[in-house]
Tab-separated table of C-alpha atoms in Angstrom:
chain	number	residue	atom	x	y	z
U	1	MET	CA	78.140	56.691	118.501
U	2	ALA	CA	76.725	54.516	115.730
U	3	THR	CA	76.461	50.837	116.436
U	4	MET	CA	77.922	48.178	114.182
U	5	GLN	CA	74.358	47.420	113.019
U	6	ASP	CA	73.822	51.078	112.031
U	7	LYS	CA	77.072	51.082	110.059
U	8	THR	CA	76.062	47.911	108.244
U	9	ILE	CA	72.685	49.388	107.295
U	10	LYS	CA	74.295	52.614	106.030
U	11	THR	CA	76.824	50.602	104.048
U	12	PHE	CA	74.299	48.364	102.300
U	13	LEU	CA	71.405	50.815	101.934
U	14	PRO	CA	72.672	52.264	98.594
U	15	PHE	CA	73.097	48.755	97.248
U	16	LEU	CA	69.559	47.850	98.309
U	17	PHE	CA	68.156	50.890	96.486
U	18	ARG	CA	70.175	50.007	93.393
U	19	PHE	CA	68.944	46.416	93.573
U	20	PHE	CA	65.283	47.470	93.700
U	21	PHE	CA	65.905	49.967	90.879
U	22	LEU	CA	67.349	47.201	88.717
U	23	VAL	CA	64.408	44.914	89.496
U	24	ILE	CA	61.920	47.614	88.503
U	25	ASN	CA	63.787	48.267	85.255
U	26	PHE	CA	63.999	44.549	84.558
U	27	MET	CA	60.232	44.142	84.967
U	28	ALA	CA	59.657	47.127	82.696
U	29	SER	CA	61.957	45.662	80.061
U	30	ILE	CA	59.988	42.406	80.121
U	31	GLU	CA	56.775	44.330	79.549
U	32	LYS	CA	58.439	46.260	76.711
U	33	SER	CA	59.801	43.050	75.218
U	34	ASN	CA	56.378	41.427	75.272
U	35	ALA	CA	55.052	44.400	73.363
U	36	HIS	CA	57.578	44.010	70.533
U	37	ILE	CA	55.574	41.433	68.614
U	38	HIS	CA	52.557	43.706	68.651
U	39	ASP	CA	54.809	46.610	67.644
U	40	VAL	CA	56.091	44.733	64.587
U	41	HIS	CA	52.546	44.201	63.390
U	42	GLU	CA	51.538	47.808	64.001
U	43	ASN	CA	54.740	49.247	62.541
U	44	MET	CA	54.391	47.166	59.389
U	45	ASP	CA	50.925	48.598	58.821
U	46	MET	CA	52.199	52.089	59.558
U	47	VAL	CA	55.173	51.765	57.213
U	48	ASP	CA	52.987	50.442	54.414
U	49	ASP	CA	50.557	53.323	54.919
U	50	MET	CA	53.371	55.891	54.797
U	51	LYS	CA	55.424	54.407	51.963
U	52	ASP	CA	54.158	56.955	49.470
U	53	TYR	CA	55.140	59.877	51.706
U	54	LEU	CA	58.508	58.959	53.213
U	55	PRO	CA	61.769	58.326	51.380
U	56	PHE	CA	63.293	55.049	52.490
U	57	SER	CA	66.197	56.850	54.178
U	58	SER	CA	63.739	58.452	56.606
U	59	TYR	CA	63.227	55.130	58.334
U	60	GLY	CA	65.893	52.920	56.823
U	61	HIS	CA	69.606	52.503	57.315
U	62	GLY	CA	70.779	55.301	55.030
U	63	CYS	CA	73.157	57.979	56.235
U	64	PHE	CA	74.084	60.992	54.150
U	65	ASP	CA	76.241	62.903	56.635
U	66	GLY	CA	78.764	60.242	57.503
U	67	MET	CA	78.177	57.083	59.437
U	68	GLU	CA	78.313	56.078	63.065
U	69	ASP	CA	80.184	52.890	63.897
U	70	GLU	CA	77.357	51.682	66.120
U	71	GLY	CA	75.679	48.706	64.493
U	72	TRP	CA	78.317	48.539	61.753
U	73	GLY	CA	79.975	45.365	62.924
U	74	MET	CA	81.210	42.530	60.777
U	75	VAL	CA	78.530	40.314	59.245
U	76	GLN	CA	78.836	36.851	60.725
U	77	ARG	CA	77.107	33.533	60.362
U	78	LYS	CA	75.229	31.853	63.170
U	79	GLY	CA	73.983	28.463	62.030
U	80	ASN	CA	71.828	28.987	58.963
U	81	GLN	CA	71.452	32.763	59.400
U	82	PHE	CA	73.493	35.925	58.935
U	83	VAL	CA	73.879	38.090	62.023
U	84	VAL	CA	75.359	41.470	62.907
U	85	GLY	CA	76.029	42.037	66.586
U	86	GLY	CA	73.920	38.997	67.445
U	87	GLN	CA	70.885	40.317	65.542
U	88	PRO	CA	69.545	38.645	62.381
U	89	PHE	CA	70.597	40.196	59.088
U	90	TYR	CA	68.300	39.256	56.230
U	91	PHE	CA	68.867	41.517	53.263
U	92	ASN	CA	67.590	42.844	49.969
U	93	GLY	CA	70.412	43.663	47.577
U	94	PHE	CA	71.608	44.323	44.056
U	95	ASN	CA	74.411	43.880	41.544
U	96	THR	CA	76.254	46.659	39.754
U	97	TYR	CA	79.447	45.083	38.503
U	98	TRP	CA	81.076	48.119	36.849
U	99	LEU	CA	81.448	50.424	39.865
U	100	MET	CA	85.252	50.290	40.005
U	101	ILE	CA	85.594	51.068	36.295
U	102	PHE	CA	83.314	54.097	36.546
U	103	ALA	CA	85.158	55.334	39.632
U	104	VAL	CA	88.472	55.572	37.739
U	105	ASP	CA	87.397	58.580	35.680
U	106	GLN	CA	86.266	61.756	37.408
U	107	SER	CA	83.692	62.303	34.639
U	108	THR	CA	81.866	59.060	35.528
U	109	ARG	CA	82.702	58.701	39.221
U	110	ARG	CA	79.477	60.491	40.174
U	111	LYS	CA	77.546	57.506	38.803
U	112	VAL	CA	78.940	55.360	41.627
U	113	THR	CA	77.404	57.713	44.175
U	114	GLU	CA	74.145	57.766	42.221
U	115	VAL	CA	73.992	53.964	42.246
U	116	PHE	CA	74.189	53.940	46.030
U	117	GLN	CA	71.603	56.715	46.248
U	118	GLU	CA	69.236	54.737	44.004
U	119	ALA	CA	69.898	51.678	46.171
U	120	LEU	CA	69.138	53.650	49.305
U	121	SER	CA	65.841	54.832	47.835
U	122	VAL	CA	64.531	51.252	47.784
U	123	GLY	CA	66.207	50.114	50.996
U	124	TYR	CA	68.953	47.946	49.578
U	125	THR	CA	71.660	47.058	52.110
U	126	VAL	CA	74.026	44.813	50.113
U	127	CYS	CA	75.753	45.297	46.762
U	128	ARG	CA	77.692	42.704	44.771
U	129	THR	CA	80.397	44.069	42.488
U	130	TRP	CA	83.703	43.184	40.863
U	131	ALA	CA	87.048	43.548	42.651
U	132	PHE	CA	88.896	42.525	39.505
U	133	ASN	CA	89.663	43.653	35.990
U	134	ASP	CA	92.360	41.423	34.592
U	135	GLY	CA	94.199	42.840	31.590
U	136	GLY	CA	92.602	45.022	28.942
U	137	TRP	CA	91.056	48.474	29.268
U	138	ARG	CA	91.353	50.142	32.665
U	139	ALA	CA	92.791	46.937	34.087
U	140	LEU	CA	93.226	46.706	37.838
U	141	GLN	CA	95.729	43.880	37.372
U	142	LYS	CA	97.742	44.660	34.240
U	143	SER	CA	99.816	41.490	34.540
U	144	PRO	CA	100.316	39.012	37.384
U	145	SER	CA	100.801	41.026	40.601
U	146	VAL	CA	101.247	44.291	38.649
U	147	TYR	CA	98.505	46.778	39.505
U	148	ASP	CA	97.366	50.158	38.270
U	149	GLU	CA	97.292	52.286	41.404
U	150	GLU	CA	94.702	54.677	39.970
U	151	VAL	CA	92.299	51.794	39.385
U	152	PHE	CA	93.004	50.449	42.860
U	153	LYS	CA	92.174	53.889	44.252
U	154	ALA	CA	88.913	53.696	42.310
U	155	LEU	CA	88.073	50.470	44.128
U	156	ASP	CA	88.988	52.213	47.376
U	157	PHE	CA	86.461	54.908	46.491
U	158	VAL	CA	83.726	52.332	45.850
U	159	VAL	CA	84.309	50.739	49.250
U	160	SER	CA	84.411	54.094	51.046
U	161	GLU	CA	81.291	55.337	49.261
U	162	ALA	CA	79.428	52.133	50.116
U	163	ARG	CA	80.393	52.657	53.756
U	164	LYS	CA	79.087	56.227	53.596
U	165	TYR	CA	75.682	54.982	52.463
U	166	LYS	CA	75.735	51.987	54.825
U	167	ILE	CA	75.657	49.466	52.021
U	168	ARG	CA	77.739	46.339	52.466
U	169	LEU	CA	79.692	44.793	49.608
U	170	ILE	CA	80.166	41.297	48.278
U	171	LEU	CA	83.420	41.540	46.327
U	172	SER	CA	83.987	38.983	43.582
U	173	LEU	CA	87.652	38.168	42.961
U	174	THR	CA	87.614	36.941	39.345
U	175	ASN	CA	85.360	35.781	36.530
U	176	ASN	CA	84.578	32.471	34.906
U	177	TRP	CA	83.690	34.410	31.756
U	178	GLU	CA	85.986	36.496	29.550
U	179	GLY	CA	84.404	39.784	30.600
U	180	TYR	CA	86.963	41.820	32.579
U	181	GLY	CA	89.629	39.183	32.008
U	182	GLY	CA	88.742	36.286	34.247
U	183	LYS	CA	90.209	32.815	34.062
U	184	ALA	CA	90.920	33.159	30.330
U	185	GLN	CA	93.258	36.094	31.006
U	186	TYR	CA	95.099	34.158	33.722
U	187	VAL	CA	95.666	31.330	31.248
U	188	LYS	CA	96.928	33.826	28.634
U	189	TRP	CA	99.424	35.129	31.162
U	190	GLY	CA	100.504	31.562	31.844
U	191	LYS	CA	101.012	30.831	28.153
U	192	ALA	CA	102.982	34.053	27.748
U	193	ALA	CA	105.251	32.798	30.562
U	194	GLY	CA	105.915	29.591	28.621
U	195	LEU	CA	103.464	27.269	30.368
U	196	ASN	CA	101.985	24.395	28.372
U	197	LEU	CA	98.302	25.168	28.836
U	198	THR	CA	95.610	23.809	26.541
U	199	SER	CA	92.350	24.961	28.100
U	200	ASP	CA	90.964	27.887	30.080
U	201	ASP	CA	90.052	25.277	32.683
U	202	ASP	CA	93.783	24.863	33.362
U	203	PHE	CA	93.173	27.908	35.553
U	204	PHE	CA	91.829	25.488	38.163
U	205	SER	CA	94.757	23.069	38.163
U	206	ASP	CA	98.037	24.620	36.977
U	207	PRO	CA	100.208	25.497	40.014
U	208	THR	CA	101.658	28.669	38.471
U	209	VAL	CA	98.299	30.024	37.359
U	210	LYS	CA	96.817	29.224	40.741
U	211	GLY	CA	99.708	31.165	42.211
U	212	TYR	CA	98.719	34.189	40.107
U	213	TYR	CA	95.217	34.043	41.526
U	214	LYS	CA	96.405	33.589	45.095
U	215	ALA	CA	98.630	36.639	44.766
U	216	HIS	CA	95.654	38.673	43.546
U	217	VAL	CA	93.579	37.499	46.495
U	218	GLU	CA	96.295	38.606	48.885
U	219	ALA	CA	96.658	41.972	47.141
U	220	ILE	CA	92.951	42.698	47.526
U	221	LEU	CA	92.523	41.429	51.080
U	222	THR	CA	95.577	43.245	52.436
U	223	ARG	CA	94.948	46.509	50.576
U	224	VAL	CA	94.797	49.588	52.809
U	225	ASN	CA	92.013	51.859	51.596
U	226	THR	CA	93.436	55.247	50.630
U	227	TYR	CA	90.162	56.975	51.605
U	228	THR	CA	89.421	55.327	54.957
U	229	ASN	CA	92.857	53.985	55.942
U	230	ILE	CA	91.173	50.669	56.770
U	231	THR	CA	92.630	47.407	55.500
U	232	TYR	CA	90.071	45.567	53.391
U	233	LYS	CA	90.296	42.439	55.524
U	234	ASP	CA	89.366	44.522	58.588
U	235	ASP	CA	86.543	46.529	57.017
U	236	PRO	CA	82.984	45.546	58.039
U	237	THR	CA	81.724	47.328	54.923
U	238	ILE	CA	82.729	44.173	53.098
U	239	PHE	CA	80.017	41.571	53.646
U	240	ALA	CA	81.890	38.696	52.028
U	241	TRP	CA	84.481	37.613	49.501
U	242	GLU	CA	83.422	35.648	46.430
U	243	LEU	CA	85.946	33.256	44.891
U	244	MET	CA	84.671	33.596	41.328
U	245	ASN	CA	81.662	34.781	39.389
U	246	GLU	CA	79.770	31.681	38.190
U	247	PRO	CA	82.600	29.106	38.147
U	248	ARG	CA	82.295	26.248	35.682
U	249	CYS	CA	84.766	23.559	34.639
U	250	LEU	CA	83.372	21.835	31.550
U	251	SER	CA	86.544	19.800	31.020
U	252	ASP	CA	85.770	17.769	34.160
U	253	PRO	CA	82.039	17.001	34.547
U	254	SER	CA	82.837	14.884	37.614
U	255	GLY	CA	83.467	18.116	39.482
U	256	ASP	CA	86.712	16.903	41.069
U	257	LYS	CA	88.921	19.591	39.521
U	258	LEU	CA	86.709	22.491	40.559
U	259	GLN	CA	86.122	21.010	44.009
U	260	ALA	CA	89.868	20.771	44.666
U	261	TRP	CA	90.287	24.403	43.548
U	262	ILE	CA	87.479	25.606	45.824
U	263	GLN	CA	88.985	23.825	48.824
U	264	GLU	CA	92.478	25.155	48.141
U	265	MET	CA	91.369	28.745	47.557
U	266	ALA	CA	88.974	28.794	50.498
U	267	PHE	CA	91.865	27.785	52.750
U	268	HIS	CA	94.038	30.499	51.198
U	269	VAL	CA	91.436	33.242	51.724
U	270	LYS	CA	90.775	32.206	55.322
U	271	SER	CA	94.507	32.054	56.099
U	272	ILE	CA	94.697	35.764	55.250
U	273	ASP	CA	91.281	36.889	56.463
U	274	PRO	CA	89.516	34.642	58.985
U	275	LEU	CA	86.988	37.373	59.866
U	276	HIS	CA	85.006	37.903	56.690
U	277	LEU	CA	82.521	35.437	55.269
U	278	LEU	CA	83.383	33.564	52.088
U	279	GLU	CA	81.242	32.200	49.269
U	280	ILE	CA	81.936	30.516	45.947
U	281	GLY	CA	79.769	32.551	43.546
U	282	ALA	CA	78.121	29.438	42.111
U	283	GLU	CA	74.981	29.334	39.969
U	284	GLY	CA	73.520	26.559	42.097
U	285	PHE	CA	73.430	23.651	39.657
U	286	TYR	CA	73.156	20.214	41.248
U	287	GLY	CA	75.868	17.710	40.331
U	288	PRO	CA	76.942	14.073	40.485
U	289	SER	CA	77.047	13.912	44.295
U	290	THR	CA	73.243	14.170	44.379
U	291	PRO	CA	71.907	12.333	41.311
U	292	GLU	CA	68.377	12.457	42.728
U	293	ARG	CA	68.538	16.276	42.569
U	294	LEU	CA	69.649	16.560	38.937
U	295	GLN	CA	66.022	16.755	37.830
U	296	LEU	CA	65.773	20.111	39.607
U	297	ASN	CA	68.314	21.682	37.249
U	298	PRO	CA	66.850	23.848	34.485
U	299	ASN	CA	68.273	21.526	31.807
U	300	THR	CA	70.461	18.432	31.483
U	301	PHE	CA	73.525	20.451	30.469
U	302	ALA	CA	73.532	22.222	33.830
U	303	GLY	CA	74.454	18.967	35.552
U	304	LYS	CA	77.554	18.537	33.390
U	305	VAL	CA	79.399	21.832	33.851
U	306	GLY	CA	81.649	20.633	36.674
U	307	THR	CA	79.740	22.270	39.528
U	308	ASP	CA	77.872	20.557	42.340
U	309	PHE	CA	75.728	22.640	44.687
U	310	ILE	CA	75.840	20.322	47.707
U	311	ARG	CA	79.408	19.068	47.383
U	312	ASN	CA	80.905	22.479	46.549
U	313	HIS	CA	79.362	24.160	49.572
U	314	ARG	CA	80.605	21.480	51.939
U	315	ALA	CA	84.171	22.648	51.326
U	316	LEU	CA	85.883	23.767	54.513
U	317	GLY	CA	85.943	27.544	54.760
U	318	ILE	CA	82.818	28.215	52.680
U	319	ASP	CA	80.386	30.065	54.936
U	320	PHE	CA	77.243	30.294	52.857
U	321	ALA	CA	75.745	28.974	49.645
U	322	SER	CA	74.838	30.833	46.485
U	323	ALA	CA	72.582	30.288	43.503
U	324	HIS	CA	71.476	32.396	40.536
U	325	ILE	CA	68.070	32.587	38.850
U	326	TYR	CA	67.870	32.987	35.061
U	327	PRO	CA	65.021	30.952	33.606
U	328	ASP	CA	65.069	33.155	30.489
U	329	SER	CA	68.625	31.960	29.772
U	330	TRP	CA	68.341	28.419	31.070
U	331	ILE	CA	64.857	27.375	29.940
U	332	SER	CA	63.613	29.670	27.194
U	333	ASN	CA	64.034	33.306	26.239
U	334	SER	CA	60.354	33.423	25.452
U	335	ILE	CA	58.617	34.427	28.673
U	336	THR	CA	55.984	32.036	30.028
U	337	ASP	CA	54.388	31.213	33.385
U	338	GLU	CA	56.717	28.211	33.446
U	339	HIS	CA	59.453	30.658	34.463
U	340	ILE	CA	57.524	31.692	37.573
U	341	GLN	CA	56.996	28.106	38.675
U	342	PHE	CA	60.677	27.382	38.099
U	343	VAL	CA	61.650	30.311	40.332
U	344	LYS	CA	59.501	29.004	43.178
U	345	THR	CA	60.793	25.436	42.894
U	346	TRP	CA	64.433	26.402	42.338
U	347	MET	CA	64.543	28.793	45.279
U	348	GLN	CA	62.652	26.582	47.686
U	349	ASN	CA	64.824	23.547	47.020
U	350	HIS	CA	68.010	25.554	47.531
U	351	ILE	CA	66.639	27.081	50.727
U	352	ASP	CA	65.615	23.638	52.005
U	353	ASP	CA	68.944	22.037	51.092
U	354	SER	CA	70.921	24.892	52.616
U	355	GLU	CA	68.941	24.599	55.818
U	356	ASN	CA	68.576	20.840	56.189
U	357	VAL	CA	71.666	19.465	54.414
U	358	LEU	CA	74.317	22.193	54.522
U	359	GLY	CA	73.218	24.010	57.685
U	360	MET	CA	74.113	27.430	56.266
U	361	PRO	CA	72.453	30.483	54.729
U	362	VAL	CA	71.942	30.767	50.985
U	363	ILE	CA	71.843	33.912	48.894
U	364	PHE	CA	70.402	34.243	45.437
U	365	GLY	CA	73.321	36.229	44.113
U	366	GLU	CA	71.765	37.156	40.771
U	367	PHE	CA	68.216	37.191	39.443
U	368	GLY	CA	66.557	39.142	36.690
U	369	VAL	CA	64.537	39.304	33.494
U	370	SER	CA	65.947	40.714	30.263
U	371	SER	CA	64.097	43.330	28.247
U	372	LYS	CA	65.510	41.507	25.206
U	373	ASP	CA	63.407	38.421	25.950
U	374	ASP	CA	60.540	37.517	23.649
U	375	ARG	CA	57.235	38.808	25.051
U	376	PHE	CA	59.006	40.883	27.713
U	377	ASN	CA	56.862	43.358	29.584
U	378	LEU	CA	57.131	45.262	32.867
U	379	THR	CA	54.146	43.427	34.332
U	380	PHE	CA	55.937	40.098	33.994
U	381	ARG	CA	59.152	41.538	35.422
U	382	ASP	CA	57.247	42.778	38.461
U	383	LYS	CA	55.634	39.354	38.851
U	384	PHE	CA	59.044	37.690	38.591
U	385	ILE	CA	60.611	39.979	41.209
U	386	THR	CA	57.581	39.581	43.481
U	387	THR	CA	57.962	35.800	43.306
U	388	VAL	CA	61.626	36.010	44.338
U	389	CYS	CA	60.831	38.391	47.217
U	390	THR	CA	57.876	36.343	48.419
U	391	THR	CA	59.855	33.099	48.434
U	392	GLN	CA	62.665	34.691	50.424
U	393	LEU	CA	60.226	36.274	52.867
U	394	ASN	CA	58.541	32.923	53.472
U	395	SER	CA	61.939	31.668	54.628
U	396	THR	CA	62.689	34.805	56.648
U	397	ARG	CA	59.456	34.640	58.606
U	398	SER	CA	60.454	31.204	59.927
U	399	GLY	CA	64.091	32.118	60.562
U	400	GLY	CA	65.138	30.004	57.592
U	401	SER	CA	68.202	29.859	55.354
U	402	GLY	CA	66.972	32.307	52.712
U	403	GLY	CA	69.462	35.006	53.658
U	404	GLY	CA	69.106	37.452	50.788
U	405	CYS	CA	68.608	38.068	47.103
U	406	LEU	CA	70.435	40.427	44.758
U	407	LEU	CA	68.820	41.891	41.656
U	408	TRP	CA	70.786	41.851	38.413
U	409	GLN	CA	71.201	44.750	38.028
U	410	LEU	CA	70.626	48.250	39.455
U	411	PHE	CA	71.371	51.319	37.329
U	412	PRO	CA	71.262	55.068	37.832
U	413	GLU	CA	69.913	57.270	35.077
U	414	GLY	CA	72.408	58.070	32.353
U	415	ALA	CA	74.293	54.749	32.373
U	416	GLU	CA	71.960	52.841	30.066
U	417	TYR	CA	74.744	52.305	27.516
U	418	MET	CA	76.076	49.672	29.941
U	419	ASP	CA	72.724	47.873	30.043
U	420	ASP	CA	72.813	44.187	29.126
U	421	GLY	CA	69.011	44.090	29.050
U	422	TYR	CA	68.550	43.427	32.759
U	423	ALA	CA	68.986	46.964	34.101
U	424	VAL	CA	66.439	48.373	36.529
U	425	VAL	CA	66.403	52.136	37.098
U	426	PRO	CA	64.202	52.633	40.195
U	427	SER	CA	63.409	56.269	39.429
U	428	ARG	CA	62.011	55.207	36.037
U	429	SER	CA	60.207	52.075	37.251
U	430	PRO	CA	57.749	53.111	39.994
U	431	SER	CA	55.929	49.767	40.177
U	432	THR	CA	59.177	47.790	40.423
U	433	SER	CA	60.585	50.291	42.904
U	434	SER	CA	57.506	49.881	45.084
U	435	ILE	CA	57.912	46.104	45.195
U	436	LEU	CA	61.588	46.349	46.090
U	437	SER	CA	60.968	49.001	48.758
U	438	LEU	CA	58.227	46.991	50.425
U	439	HIS	CA	60.427	43.902	50.540
U	440	SER	CA	63.264	45.922	52.081
U	441	ARG	CA	60.970	47.370	54.738
U	442	ARG	CA	59.658	43.976	55.733
U	443	LEU	CA	63.117	42.487	56.046
U	444	GLN	CA	64.289	45.512	58.006
U	445	LEU	CA	61.453	45.127	60.491
U	446	PHE	CA	62.376	41.506	61.080
U	447	ASN	CA	66.013	42.456	61.574
U	448	SER	CA	65.377	45.390	63.905
U	449	ARG	CA	62.452	44.115	65.963
U	450	CYS	CA	63.258	40.464	66.440
U	451	SER	CA	65.699	40.033	69.317
U	452	TRP	CA	67.925	37.025	68.709
U	453	ARG	CA	67.420	35.556	72.165
U	454	CYS	CA	63.859	36.715	72.842
U	455	HIS	CA	61.829	36.661	69.651
U	456	TRP	CA	63.968	34.950	67.044
U	457	GLY	CA	63.598	31.381	68.270
U	458	CYS	CA	61.810	30.808	65.005
U	459	ARG	CA	62.102	27.044	64.989
U	460	LYS	CA	60.197	26.901	68.270
U	461	LYS	CA	57.416	29.104	66.975
U	462	SER	CA	54.461	27.735	65.113
U	463	SER	CA	53.364	29.253	61.830
U	464	GLU	CA	50.361	30.590	63.726
U	465	ASP	CA	52.697	32.593	65.990
U	466	TRP	CA	54.431	34.132	62.993
U	467	ASN	CA	51.128	34.968	61.357
U	468	HIS	CA	50.485	37.095	64.437
U	469	VAL	CA	53.864	38.801	64.077
U	470	LEU	CA	53.437	39.627	60.402
U	471	PRO	CA	50.651	38.378	58.194
U	472	HIS	CA	52.280	37.492	54.906
U	473	ASP	CA	50.105	38.534	52.019
U	474	GLU	CA	51.168	38.513	48.414
U	475	LEU	CA	53.360	41.508	47.636
């Protein structure tokens, strides 16, 4: 007969074996973790060596045969960084604003798929596009709260197709400019309803017009996708909502009117959808709240358009900052090296202010060079894009606020009639495509190899440590 001691040993023996097994695995995981930094360095060299032989989808995030849910969680913010599932999410992205319009017609819908395929070829992971078309041709919103279901289904298709190719979307909810309706169309609707409106800027203050916009926000956020059966506000394919493309309020240079609108609409969006991130869509001009920063604006007019980079992004509910980069529009349409220096200074100051003052990530939501500029050439465009990528990567390598940048704009072949001068067709621009692909690969390696708790304590690492992880040469 077994003694009590024998029974105790038999009872606990399996647990002892399991304990030692766990210890052995734990020690092995430490060894593997310590090897990750060396792996990043080696893998970067390997990826660069193989870039001419492998399509980006061979080692990137692309998925042609459907998509697994693993790793497709909601993008969140942790301090001054974007994260997905606790891992850093720095991104390289693009704009193609007309996706919904092309998706309406079966004859052009294929171009939406081709855009995402072109994006995949250079490793893009985020797309910014319009979730509005107010009045006019192929309008999504034909009049306040009256929608064309076929156009809404086209937007559903864009979202579902982005999910298929594992590209996240920043959806802008209206426009400051008259293109695709925007605030001017809302004011026209208000006037047609008998409101006494005298300026397009009444969009920001009139209660009825604000009600029109709020209803549109709710219609978009609560839409159930007819392709995926997922409500927009629950879909991790959507990276963030954008209140407005490039808001300005020239009638109130103090910025008070626009600031009140941002605060009110941010609260409204978050009351419907507290899960997704929210941004303003601002160009990044400094305003009256920081007079010492006005000199950083590209011109004096920029400080008088009713926007204020620091003040605007302090509004409750705004999760990350945004800025655009257009020296050819803001400084001179004749290309000079002054544009390159402006890009460096403009980006670095917004990264620094986002990190040290706002404590949030910043994205450069639009940047580009127009082929219509005086002295335009592809060499300068490549230099311009390289400067943007390099400046972001300098922030990434230290775990900084430079969360992502989005080229204006990516085109497939055969859609050049929509080109505003800024279009980039990767398949026709091998040098530009190479720069974009390399930047995507580098960001992807940071995202995939740097464990948030183990190797992403960037603020505690010296620059010498990060030079060991990934020597940062000029692209």
